[in-house]
Tab-separated table of C-alpha atoms and ligand atoms in Angstrom:
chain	number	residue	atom	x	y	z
A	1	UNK	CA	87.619	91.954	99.215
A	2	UNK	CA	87.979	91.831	102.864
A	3	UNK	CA	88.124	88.865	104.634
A	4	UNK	CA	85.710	87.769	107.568
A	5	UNK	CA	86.967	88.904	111.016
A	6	UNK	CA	86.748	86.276	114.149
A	7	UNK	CA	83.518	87.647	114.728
A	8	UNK	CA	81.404	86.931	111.335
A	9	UNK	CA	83.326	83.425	111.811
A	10	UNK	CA	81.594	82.970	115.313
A	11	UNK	CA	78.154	84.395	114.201
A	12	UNK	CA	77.990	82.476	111.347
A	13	UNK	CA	78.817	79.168	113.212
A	14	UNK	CA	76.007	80.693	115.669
A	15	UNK	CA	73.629	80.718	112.297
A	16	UNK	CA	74.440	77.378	112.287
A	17	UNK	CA	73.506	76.136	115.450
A	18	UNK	CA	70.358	78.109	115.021
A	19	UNK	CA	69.802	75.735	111.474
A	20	UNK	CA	70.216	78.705	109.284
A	21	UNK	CA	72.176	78.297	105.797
A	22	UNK	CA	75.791	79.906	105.556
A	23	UNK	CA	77.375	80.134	102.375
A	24	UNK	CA	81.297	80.143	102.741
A	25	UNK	CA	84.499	79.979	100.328
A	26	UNK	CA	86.149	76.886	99.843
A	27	UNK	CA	89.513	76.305	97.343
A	28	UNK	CA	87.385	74.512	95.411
A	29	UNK	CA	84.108	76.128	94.989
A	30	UNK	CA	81.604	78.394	97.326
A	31	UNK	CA	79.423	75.635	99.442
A	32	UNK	CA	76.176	76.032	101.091
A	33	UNK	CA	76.506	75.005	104.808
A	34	UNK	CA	74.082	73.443	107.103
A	35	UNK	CA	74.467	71.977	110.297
A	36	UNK	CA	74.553	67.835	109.123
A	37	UNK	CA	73.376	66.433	111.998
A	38	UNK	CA	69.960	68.589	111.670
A	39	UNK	CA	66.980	67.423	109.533
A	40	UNK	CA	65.291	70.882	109.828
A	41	UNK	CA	68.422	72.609	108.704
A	42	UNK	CA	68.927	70.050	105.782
A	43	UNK	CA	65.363	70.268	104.698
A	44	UNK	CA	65.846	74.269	104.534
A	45	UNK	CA	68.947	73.871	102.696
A	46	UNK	CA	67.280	71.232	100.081
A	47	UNK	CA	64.746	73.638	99.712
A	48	UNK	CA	66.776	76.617	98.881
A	49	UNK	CA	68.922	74.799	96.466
A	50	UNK	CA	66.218	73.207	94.522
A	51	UNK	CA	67.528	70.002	95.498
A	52	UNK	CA	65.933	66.401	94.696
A	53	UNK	CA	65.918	64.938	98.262
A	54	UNK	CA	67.851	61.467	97.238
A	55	UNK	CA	70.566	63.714	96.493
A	56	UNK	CA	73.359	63.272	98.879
A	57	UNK	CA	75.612	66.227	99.597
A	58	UNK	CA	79.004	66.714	100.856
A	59	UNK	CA	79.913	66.646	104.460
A	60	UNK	CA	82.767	68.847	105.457
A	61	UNK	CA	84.933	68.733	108.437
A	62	UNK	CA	87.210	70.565	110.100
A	63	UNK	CA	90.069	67.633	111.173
A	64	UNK	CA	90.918	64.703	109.373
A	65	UNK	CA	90.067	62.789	113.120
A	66	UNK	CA	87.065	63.318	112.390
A	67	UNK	CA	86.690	60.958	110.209
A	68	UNK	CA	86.346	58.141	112.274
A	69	UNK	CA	82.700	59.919	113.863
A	70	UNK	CA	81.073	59.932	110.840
A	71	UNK	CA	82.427	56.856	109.108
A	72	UNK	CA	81.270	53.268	110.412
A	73	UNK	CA	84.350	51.950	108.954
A	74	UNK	CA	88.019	53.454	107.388
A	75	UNK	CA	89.606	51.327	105.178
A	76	UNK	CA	93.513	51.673	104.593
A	77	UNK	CA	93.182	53.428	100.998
A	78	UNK	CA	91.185	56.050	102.587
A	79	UNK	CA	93.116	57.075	105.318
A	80	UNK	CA	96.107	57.035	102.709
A	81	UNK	CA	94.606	59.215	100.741
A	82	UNK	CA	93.407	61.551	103.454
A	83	UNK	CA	96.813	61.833	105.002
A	84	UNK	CA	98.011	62.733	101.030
A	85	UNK	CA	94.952	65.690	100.095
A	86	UNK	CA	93.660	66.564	103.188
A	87	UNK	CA	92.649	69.155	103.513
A	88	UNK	CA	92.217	69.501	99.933
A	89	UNK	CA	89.792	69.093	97.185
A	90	UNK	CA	89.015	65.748	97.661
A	91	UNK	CA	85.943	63.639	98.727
A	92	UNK	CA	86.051	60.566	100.293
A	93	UNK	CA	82.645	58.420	99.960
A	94	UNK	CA	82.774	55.982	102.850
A	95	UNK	CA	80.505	53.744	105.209
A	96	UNK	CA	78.238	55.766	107.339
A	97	UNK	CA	77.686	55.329	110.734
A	98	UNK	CA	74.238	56.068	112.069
A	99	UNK	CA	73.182	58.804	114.327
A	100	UNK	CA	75.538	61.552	113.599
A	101	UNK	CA	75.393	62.470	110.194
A	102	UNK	CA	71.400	63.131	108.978
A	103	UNK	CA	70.177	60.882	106.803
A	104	UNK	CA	68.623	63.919	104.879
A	105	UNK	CA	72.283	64.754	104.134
A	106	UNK	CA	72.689	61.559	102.468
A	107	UNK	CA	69.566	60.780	100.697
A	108	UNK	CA	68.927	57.638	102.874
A	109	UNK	CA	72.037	55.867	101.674
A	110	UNK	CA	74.895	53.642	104.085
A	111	UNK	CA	77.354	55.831	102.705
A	112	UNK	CA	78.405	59.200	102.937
A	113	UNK	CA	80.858	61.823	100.973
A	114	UNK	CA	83.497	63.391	103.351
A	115	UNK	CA	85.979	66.119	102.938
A	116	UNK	CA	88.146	68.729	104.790
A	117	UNK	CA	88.795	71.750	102.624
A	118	UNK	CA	91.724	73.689	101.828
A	119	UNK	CA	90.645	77.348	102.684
A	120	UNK	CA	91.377	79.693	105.679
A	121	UNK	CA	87.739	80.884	105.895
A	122	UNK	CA	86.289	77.319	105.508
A	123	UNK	CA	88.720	75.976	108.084
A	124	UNK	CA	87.746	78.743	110.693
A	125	UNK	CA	83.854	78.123	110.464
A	126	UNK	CA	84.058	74.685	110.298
A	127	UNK	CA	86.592	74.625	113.927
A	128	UNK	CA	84.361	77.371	115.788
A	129	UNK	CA	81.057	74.965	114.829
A	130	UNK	CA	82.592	72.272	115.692
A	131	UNK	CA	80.570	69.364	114.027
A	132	UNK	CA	80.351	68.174	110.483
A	133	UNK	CA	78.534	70.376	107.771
A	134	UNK	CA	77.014	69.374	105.228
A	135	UNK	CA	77.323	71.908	101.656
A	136	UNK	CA	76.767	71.017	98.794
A	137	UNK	CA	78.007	74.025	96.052
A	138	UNK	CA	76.129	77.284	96.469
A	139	UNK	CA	74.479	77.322	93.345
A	140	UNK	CA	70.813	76.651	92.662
A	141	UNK	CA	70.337	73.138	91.451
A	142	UNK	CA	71.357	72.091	87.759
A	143	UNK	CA	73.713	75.685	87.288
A	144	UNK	CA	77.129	76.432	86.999
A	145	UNK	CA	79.094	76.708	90.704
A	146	UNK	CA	79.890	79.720	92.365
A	147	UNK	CA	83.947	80.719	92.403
A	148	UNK	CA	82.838	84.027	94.624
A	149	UNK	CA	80.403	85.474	96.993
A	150	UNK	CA	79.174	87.646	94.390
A	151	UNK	CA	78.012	84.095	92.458
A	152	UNK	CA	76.396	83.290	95.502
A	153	UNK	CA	74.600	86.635	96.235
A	154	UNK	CA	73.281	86.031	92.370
A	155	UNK	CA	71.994	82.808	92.682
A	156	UNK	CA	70.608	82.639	96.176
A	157	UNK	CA	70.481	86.146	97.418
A	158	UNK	CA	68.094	86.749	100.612
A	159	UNK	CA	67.616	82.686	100.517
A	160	UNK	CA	70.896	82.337	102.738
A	161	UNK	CA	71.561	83.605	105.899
A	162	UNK	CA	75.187	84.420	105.803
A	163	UNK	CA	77.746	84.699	103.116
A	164	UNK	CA	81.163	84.820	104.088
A	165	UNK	CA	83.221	86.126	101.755
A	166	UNK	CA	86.981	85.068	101.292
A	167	UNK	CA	87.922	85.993	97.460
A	168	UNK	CA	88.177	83.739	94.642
A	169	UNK	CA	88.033	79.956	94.908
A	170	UNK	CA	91.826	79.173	94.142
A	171	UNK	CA	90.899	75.547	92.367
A	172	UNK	CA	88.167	76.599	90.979
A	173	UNK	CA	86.620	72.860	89.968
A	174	UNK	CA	84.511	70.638	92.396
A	175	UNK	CA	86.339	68.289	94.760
A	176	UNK	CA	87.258	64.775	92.693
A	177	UNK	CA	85.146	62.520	94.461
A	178	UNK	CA	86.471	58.534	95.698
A	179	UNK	CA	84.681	55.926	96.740
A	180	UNK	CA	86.376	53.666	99.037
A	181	UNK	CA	83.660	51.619	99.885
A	182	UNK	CA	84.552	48.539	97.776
A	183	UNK	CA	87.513	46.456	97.147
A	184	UNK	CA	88.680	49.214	94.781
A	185	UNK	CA	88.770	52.663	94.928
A	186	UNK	CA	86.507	54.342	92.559
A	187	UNK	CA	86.609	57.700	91.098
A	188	UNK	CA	83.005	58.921	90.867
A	189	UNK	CA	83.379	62.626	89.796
A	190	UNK	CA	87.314	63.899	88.450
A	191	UNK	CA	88.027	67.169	90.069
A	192	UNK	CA	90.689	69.277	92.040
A	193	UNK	CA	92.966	65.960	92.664
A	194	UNK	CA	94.118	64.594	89.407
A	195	UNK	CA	93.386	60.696	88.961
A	196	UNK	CA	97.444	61.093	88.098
A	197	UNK	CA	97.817	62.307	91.612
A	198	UNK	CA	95.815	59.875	93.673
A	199	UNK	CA	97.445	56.856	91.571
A	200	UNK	CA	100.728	58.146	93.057
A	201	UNK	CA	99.061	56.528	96.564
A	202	UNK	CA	97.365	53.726	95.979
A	203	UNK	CA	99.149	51.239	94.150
A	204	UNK	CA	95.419	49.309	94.091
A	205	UNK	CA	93.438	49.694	90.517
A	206	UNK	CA	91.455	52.708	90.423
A	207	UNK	CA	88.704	52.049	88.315
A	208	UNK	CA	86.554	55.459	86.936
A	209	UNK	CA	83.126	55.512	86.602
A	210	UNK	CA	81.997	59.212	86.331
A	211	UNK	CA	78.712	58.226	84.566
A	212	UNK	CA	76.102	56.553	83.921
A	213	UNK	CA	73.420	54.542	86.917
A	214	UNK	CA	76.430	54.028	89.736
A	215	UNK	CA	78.124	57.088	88.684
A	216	UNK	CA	77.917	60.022	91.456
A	217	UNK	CA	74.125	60.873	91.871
A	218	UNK	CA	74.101	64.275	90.481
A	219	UNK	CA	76.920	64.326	88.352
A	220	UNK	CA	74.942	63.101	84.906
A	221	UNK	CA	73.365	65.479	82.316
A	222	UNK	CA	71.779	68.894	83.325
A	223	UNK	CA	74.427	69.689	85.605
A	224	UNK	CA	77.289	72.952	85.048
A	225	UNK	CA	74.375	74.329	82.665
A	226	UNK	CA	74.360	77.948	81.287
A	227	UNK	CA	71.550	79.095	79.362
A	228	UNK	CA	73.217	80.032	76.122
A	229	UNK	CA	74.161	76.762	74.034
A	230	UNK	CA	78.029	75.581	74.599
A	231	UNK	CA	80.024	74.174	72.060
A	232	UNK	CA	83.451	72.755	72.356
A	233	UNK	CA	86.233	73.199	69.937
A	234	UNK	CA	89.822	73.121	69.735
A	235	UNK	CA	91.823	76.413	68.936
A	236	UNK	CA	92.135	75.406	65.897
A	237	UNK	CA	88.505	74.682	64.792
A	238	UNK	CA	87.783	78.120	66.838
A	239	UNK	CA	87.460	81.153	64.392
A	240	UNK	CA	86.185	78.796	61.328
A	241	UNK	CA	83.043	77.452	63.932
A	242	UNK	CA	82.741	80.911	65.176
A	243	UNK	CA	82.651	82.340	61.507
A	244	UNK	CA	80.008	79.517	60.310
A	245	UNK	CA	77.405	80.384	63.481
A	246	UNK	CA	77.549	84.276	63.072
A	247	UNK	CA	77.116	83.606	59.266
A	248	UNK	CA	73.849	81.203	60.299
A	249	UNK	CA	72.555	84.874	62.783
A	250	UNK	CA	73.544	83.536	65.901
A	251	UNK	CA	75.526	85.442	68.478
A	252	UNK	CA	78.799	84.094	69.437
A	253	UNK	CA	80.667	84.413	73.151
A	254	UNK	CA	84.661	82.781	72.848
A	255	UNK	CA	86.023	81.297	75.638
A	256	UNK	CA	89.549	81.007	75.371
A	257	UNK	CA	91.412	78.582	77.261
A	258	UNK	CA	94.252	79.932	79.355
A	259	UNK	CA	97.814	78.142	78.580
A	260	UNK	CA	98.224	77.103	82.001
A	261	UNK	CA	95.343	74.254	82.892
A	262	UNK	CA	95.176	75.347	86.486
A	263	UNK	CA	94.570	78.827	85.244
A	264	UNK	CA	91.577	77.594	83.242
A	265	UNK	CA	89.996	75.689	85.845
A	266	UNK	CA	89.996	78.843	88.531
A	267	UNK	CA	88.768	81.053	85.746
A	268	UNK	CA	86.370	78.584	83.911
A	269	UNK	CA	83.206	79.063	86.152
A	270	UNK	CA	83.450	82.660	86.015
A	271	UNK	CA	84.537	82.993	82.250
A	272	UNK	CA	81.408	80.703	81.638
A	273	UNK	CA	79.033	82.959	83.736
A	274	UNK	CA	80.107	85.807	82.059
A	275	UNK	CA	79.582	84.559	78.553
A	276	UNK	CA	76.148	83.855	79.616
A	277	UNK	CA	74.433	86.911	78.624
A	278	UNK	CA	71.163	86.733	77.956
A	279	UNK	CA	72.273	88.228	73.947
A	280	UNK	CA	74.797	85.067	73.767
A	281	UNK	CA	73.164	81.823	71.705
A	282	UNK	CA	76.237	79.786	71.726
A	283	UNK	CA	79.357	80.218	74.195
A	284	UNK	CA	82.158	78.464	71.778
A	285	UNK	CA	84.384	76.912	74.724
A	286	UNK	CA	88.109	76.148	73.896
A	287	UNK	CA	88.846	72.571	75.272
A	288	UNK	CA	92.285	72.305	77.710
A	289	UNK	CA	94.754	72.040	75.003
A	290	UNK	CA	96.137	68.782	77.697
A	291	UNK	CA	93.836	66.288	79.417
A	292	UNK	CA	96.196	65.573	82.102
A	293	UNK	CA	95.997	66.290	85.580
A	294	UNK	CA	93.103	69.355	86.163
A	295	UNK	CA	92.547	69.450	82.299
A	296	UNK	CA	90.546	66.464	82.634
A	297	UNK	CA	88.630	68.010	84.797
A	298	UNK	CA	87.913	71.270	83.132
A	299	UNK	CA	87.178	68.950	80.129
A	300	UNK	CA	84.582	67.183	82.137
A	301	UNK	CA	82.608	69.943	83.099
A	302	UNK	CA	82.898	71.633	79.521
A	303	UNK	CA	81.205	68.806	78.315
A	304	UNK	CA	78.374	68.595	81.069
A	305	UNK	CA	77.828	71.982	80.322
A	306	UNK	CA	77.688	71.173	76.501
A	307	UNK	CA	75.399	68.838	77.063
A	308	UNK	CA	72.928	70.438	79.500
B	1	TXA	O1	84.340	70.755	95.821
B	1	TXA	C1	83.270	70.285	96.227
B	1	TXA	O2	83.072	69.075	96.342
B	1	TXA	C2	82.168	71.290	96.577
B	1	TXA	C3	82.607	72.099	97.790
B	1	TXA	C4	81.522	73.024	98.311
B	1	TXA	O3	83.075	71.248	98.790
B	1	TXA	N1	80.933	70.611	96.840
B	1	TXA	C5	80.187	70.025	95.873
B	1	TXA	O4	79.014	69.506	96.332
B	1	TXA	O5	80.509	69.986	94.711
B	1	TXA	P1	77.763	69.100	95.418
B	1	TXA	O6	76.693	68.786	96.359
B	1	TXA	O7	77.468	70.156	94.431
B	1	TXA	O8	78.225	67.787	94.744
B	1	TXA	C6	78.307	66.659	95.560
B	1	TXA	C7	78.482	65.423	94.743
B	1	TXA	C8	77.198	65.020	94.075
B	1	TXA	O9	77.450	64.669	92.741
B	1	TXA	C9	76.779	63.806	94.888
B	1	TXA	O10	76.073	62.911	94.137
B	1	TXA	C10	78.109	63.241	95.368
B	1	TXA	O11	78.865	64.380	95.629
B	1	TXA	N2	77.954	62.486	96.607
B	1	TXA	C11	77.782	62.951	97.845
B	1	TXA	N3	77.629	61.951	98.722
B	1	TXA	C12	77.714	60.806	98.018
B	1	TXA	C13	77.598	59.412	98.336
B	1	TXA	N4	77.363	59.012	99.575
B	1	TXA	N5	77.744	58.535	97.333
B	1	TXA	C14	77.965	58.940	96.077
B	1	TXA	N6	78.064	60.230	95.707
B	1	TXA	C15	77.932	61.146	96.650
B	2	MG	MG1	77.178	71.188	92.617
């Protein structure tokens, strides 16, 4: 892997400009990058994605200052929590204020999802554009999220303009997503921040609602979905479930889970793309053996993926 030189950086903020797509490496995930204060650039990158267009995406910026240009209001909690994981992998839903962010980023709503991310190559594009970007991950709409360019050059090949390449996503789970909109913060999606974590700043309830109608649009059913089947099971269940489904003539993929929970969530997307061969019926996923801190959220998207 080698690493984008200051030049790719400064075309692909040129792309940009021009509305084109770049897809760029973030700790968390791979994200597909258009300019957010263009409606021609969002509508491309809607497009390309396979997108429902009252699905909001992510706005990224460059400097936690920035903030304050996109949001109409910043309440206490959420600069708290941005001075504690920014940059980082989380997402801050707050009150939009009009005429800088698109409302095609944001799917018509008052509010909009900000974050600053925690990678070198992210960091650079995002400074030499200048202005917020929206990317949502760089996956086609409904599949599991790209941890490296190669993902990317799978799933959306000639469709992007640019794909910058900086290695593996080190997280390797989606940003956990807050909304600080109401009198309590509200964790909408569990991700890269344990909810452990972000109770170590605000001493206020936080209340978590990762499904169901208010949940975050986007985050319910066919979402993280390979083609084969996924079951979950715990080690122990593993080799009598296995046995049982071979015995019954389908074919079986394992996915152990790594010791280490923050080993499982950078490997999980690409364990679960690779067990997705078209001869696999049923990837048998290992749960985290703990649910705390990022095993909850490698637990979460085991069981959207079981489910889509
Ligand atoms: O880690 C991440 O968050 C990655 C990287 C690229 O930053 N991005 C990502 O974006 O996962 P995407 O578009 O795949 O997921 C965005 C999620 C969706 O579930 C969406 O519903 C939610 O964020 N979201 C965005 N804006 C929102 C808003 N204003 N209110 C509620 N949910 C929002
Ligand atoms: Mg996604």
């Amino acid at each position: 892997m080698t690493q984008p030189e200051r030049n790719d950086i400064e075309r692909a903020a040129d792309v940009l400009r021009a509305g084109g797509l770049v897809a760029f490496p973030t700790e968390t995930v791979y994200g597909l990058g258009a300019d957010a204060s263009s409606p021609a650039a969002l509508r491309k990158l809607y497009t390309v994605k396979g997108r429902p267009a009252d699905h909001p995406v992510i706005v990224h910026i460059g400097r936690v200052e920035q903030l304050d240009d996109i949001a109409a209001e910043v309440p206490a909690v959420a600069r708290e929590l941005a001075a504690a994981f920014w940059p980082g992998p989380l997402t801050l839903v707050v009150q939009r204020r009009a005429g800088v962010v698109a409302d095609a980023a944001t799917g018509g709503r008052d509010t909009v999802g900000v974050r600053v991310p925690d990678h070198p190559v992210a960091r650079a594009l995002l400074d030499a554009f200048g202005g917020p970007v929206a990317a949502p991950s760089a996956n086609r709409f409904g599949r599991v999220s790209p941890t490296t360019a190669e993902h990317v050059r799978v799933d959306l090949g000639a469709d992007v303009d640019v794909i910058l390449d900086g290695g593996a996503s080190d997280v390797g789970v989606e940003s956990t997503i807050v909304d600080v909109t109401g009198a309590t913060p509200v964790v909408l999606r569990v991700g890269g921040v344990p909810e452990e974590r972000l109770r170590e700043i605000t001493h206020a309830v936080l209340a978590r609602q990762t499904s169901g109608e208010v949940a975050a649009p986007g985050t319910l059913a066919v979402h993280y979905a390979p083609n084969a089947r996924v079951e979950l099971v715990t080690n122990a269940e593993r080799d009598t479930r296995a046995e049982e489904l071979r015995r019954t003539g389908h074919r079986v993929a394992i996915l152990d889970a790594p010791a280490d929970p923050h080993e499982y969530a950078r490997v999980l997307y690409a364990r679960l793309r690779a067990a997705d061969a078209p001869e696999t019926d049923v990837i048998l996923a290992v749960a985290p053996a703990d649910d705390a801190g990022i095993g909850a959220a490698v637990r979460d998207r085991l069981l959207r993926a079981a489910r889509g």
